[in-house]
PDB file of C-alpha atoms in Angstrom:
ATOM      1  CA  ALA A  67     102.675  72.806 103.602  1.00 47.00           C
ATOM      2  CA  SER A  68     105.952  73.332 105.472  1.00 56.00           C
ATOM      3  CA  ASP A  69     106.687  76.435 103.360  1.00 63.00           C
ATOM      4  CA  VAL A  70     103.348  77.943 104.367  1.00 60.00           C
ATOM      5  CA  TYR A  71     104.056  77.181 108.025  1.00 58.00           C
ATOM      6  CA  LYS A  72     107.536  78.682 107.720  1.00 66.00           C
ATOM      7  CA  ARG A  73     106.199  81.863 106.069  1.00 66.00           C
ATOM      8  CA  GLN A  74     103.593  82.258 108.840  1.00 70.00           C
ATOM      9  CA  ASP A  75     106.396  82.021 111.400  1.00 63.00           C
ATOM     10  CA  TYR A  76     108.292  84.810 109.636  1.00 65.00           C
ATOM     11  CA  ILE A  77     105.184  87.004 109.459  1.00 68.00           C
ATOM     12  CA  LYS A  78     104.674  86.498 113.186  1.00 65.00           C
ATOM     13  CA  VAL A  79     108.306  87.402 113.911  1.00 67.00           C
ATOM     14  CA  ALA A  80     108.105  90.443 111.629  1.00 70.00           C
ATOM     15  CA  ASP A  81     105.340  91.729 113.898  1.00 80.00           C
ATOM     16  CA  GLU A  82     107.962  91.806 116.659  1.00 82.00           C
ATOM     17  CA  LEU A  83     110.321  94.111 114.743  1.00 92.00           C
ATOM     18  CA  THR A  84     110.581  97.647 116.029  1.00 93.00           C
ATOM     19  CA  LYS A  85     109.389 100.564 113.889  1.00 91.00           C
ATOM     20  CA  THR A  86     112.974 101.461 113.036  1.00 94.00           C
ATOM     21  CA  GLU A  87     113.823  97.844 112.190  1.00 95.00           C
ATOM     22  CA  LEU A  88     110.841  97.783 109.814  1.00 91.00           C
ATOM     23  CA  LYS A  89     112.079 100.983 108.132  1.00 94.00           C
ATOM     24  CA  VAL A  90     115.579  99.530 107.805  1.00 96.00           C
ATOM     25  CA  CYS A  91     114.148  96.231 106.570  1.00 93.00           C
ATOM     26  CA  LYS A  92     112.212  98.015 103.824  1.00 90.00           C
ATOM     27  CA  LEU A  93     115.326  99.879 102.698  1.00 96.00           C
ATOM     28  CA  LEU A  94     117.485  96.739 102.878  1.00 95.00           C
ATOM     29  CA  CYS A  95     115.245  95.347 100.140  1.00 91.00           C
ATOM     30  CA  THR A  96     116.378  98.094  97.794  1.00 93.00           C
ATOM     31  CA  SER A  97     119.755  98.564  96.182  1.00 92.00           C
ATOM     32  CA  LEU A  98     120.713 101.225  98.751  1.00 97.00           C
ATOM     33  CA  THR A  99     123.987 100.812 100.608  1.00 98.00           C
ATOM     34  CA  TYR A 100     124.179 100.963 104.391  1.00 98.00           C
ATOM     35  CA  ILE A 101     125.560 104.493 104.064  1.00 98.00           C
ATOM     36  CA  GLU A 102     122.613 105.571 101.905  1.00 98.00           C
ATOM     37  CA  ILE A 103     120.159 103.959 104.333  1.00 98.00           C
ATOM     38  CA  SER A 104     121.794 105.806 107.225  1.00 98.00           C
ATOM     39  CA  GLU A 105     121.474 109.099 105.349  1.00 98.00           C
ATOM     40  CA  ARG A 106     117.806 108.475 104.515  1.00 98.00           C
ATOM     41  CA  LEU A 107     116.899 107.607 108.106  1.00 98.00           C
ATOM     42  CA  PHE A 108     119.220 110.177 109.727  1.00 98.00           C
ATOM     43  CA  ILE A 109     120.990 107.496 111.761  1.00 98.00           C
ATOM     44  CA  SER A 110     124.620 106.369 111.831  1.00 98.00           C
ATOM     45  CA  ILE A 111     125.898 103.558 109.651  1.00 98.00           C
ATOM     46  CA  ASN A 112     126.662 101.601 112.832  1.00 98.00           C
ATOM     47  CA  THR A 113     123.013 101.929 113.831  1.00 98.00           C
ATOM     48  CA  VAL A 114     121.971 100.577 110.411  1.00 98.00           C
ATOM     49  CA  ARG A 115     124.320  97.618 110.928  1.00 98.00           C
ATOM     50  CA  PHE A 116     122.906  97.079 114.429  1.00 98.00           C
ATOM     51  CA  HIS A 117     119.308  97.040 113.167  1.00 98.00           C
ATOM     52  CA  ALA A 118     120.195  94.809 110.206  1.00 97.00           C
ATOM     53  CA  LYS A 119     121.868  92.332 112.563  1.00 97.00           C
ATOM     54  CA  ASN A 120     118.764  92.307 114.785  1.00 96.00           C
ATOM     55  CA  ILE A 121     116.465  91.818 111.787  1.00 94.00           C
ATOM     56  CA  TYR A 122     118.529  88.894 110.501  1.00 94.00           C
ATOM     57  CA  TYR A 123     118.617  87.343 113.967  1.00 93.00           C
ATOM     58  CA  LYS A 124     114.867  87.697 114.541  1.00 90.00           C
ATOM     59  CA  LEU A 125     114.062  86.263 111.099  1.00 88.00           C
ATOM     60  CA  ASP A 126     116.722  83.542 111.421  1.00 88.00           C
ATOM     61  CA  ILE A 127     118.437  84.537 108.186  1.00 91.00           C
ATOM     62  CA  ARG A 128     122.017  85.401 107.319  1.00 95.00           C
ATOM     63  CA  GLY A 129     121.833  88.449 105.104  1.00 94.00           C
ATOM     64  CA  ARG A 130     120.204  90.657 102.541  1.00 94.00           C
ATOM     65  CA  SER A 131     119.841  88.000  99.856  1.00 93.00           C
ATOM     66  CA  GLU A 132     118.009  85.691 102.274  1.00 91.00           C
ATOM     67  CA  LEU A 133     115.805  88.617 103.328  1.00 89.00           C
ATOM     68  CA  LEU A 134     114.863  89.233  99.684  1.00 87.00           C
ATOM     69  CA  ASN A 135     114.214  85.533  99.108  1.00 85.00           C
ATOM     70  CA  LEU A 136     112.021  85.414 102.198  1.00 81.00           C
ATOM     71  CA  LEU A 137     109.949  88.421 101.235  1.00 79.00           C
ATOM     72  CA  LEU A 138     109.586  87.342  97.613  1.00 76.00           C
ATOM     73  CA  SER A 139     108.597  83.751  98.420  1.00 70.00           C
TER      74      SER A 139
END
C-alpha cells in the first residue's frame, strides 16, 4: 500500500513540472546524452542540466536511474 501512496505522490508532483521539464524528463528516459537532448530541444546543455536538477528535486530522486525506476514501477 505504501508503494501505491508513494507513486500517487510522484504523479501529483509530476503535474507540477513545467512543459520544458516534462520534455526533458521524457528524453532523460532515453539513452540520449545531455548534449543530444540540448540539440533536440534547441536549448543549451546547461539548461538541460538545470531542468534535470529541478526534475530530480521535485521528484525527490537523485538521478536518471532513479527516474527510470520510478517511471517503470
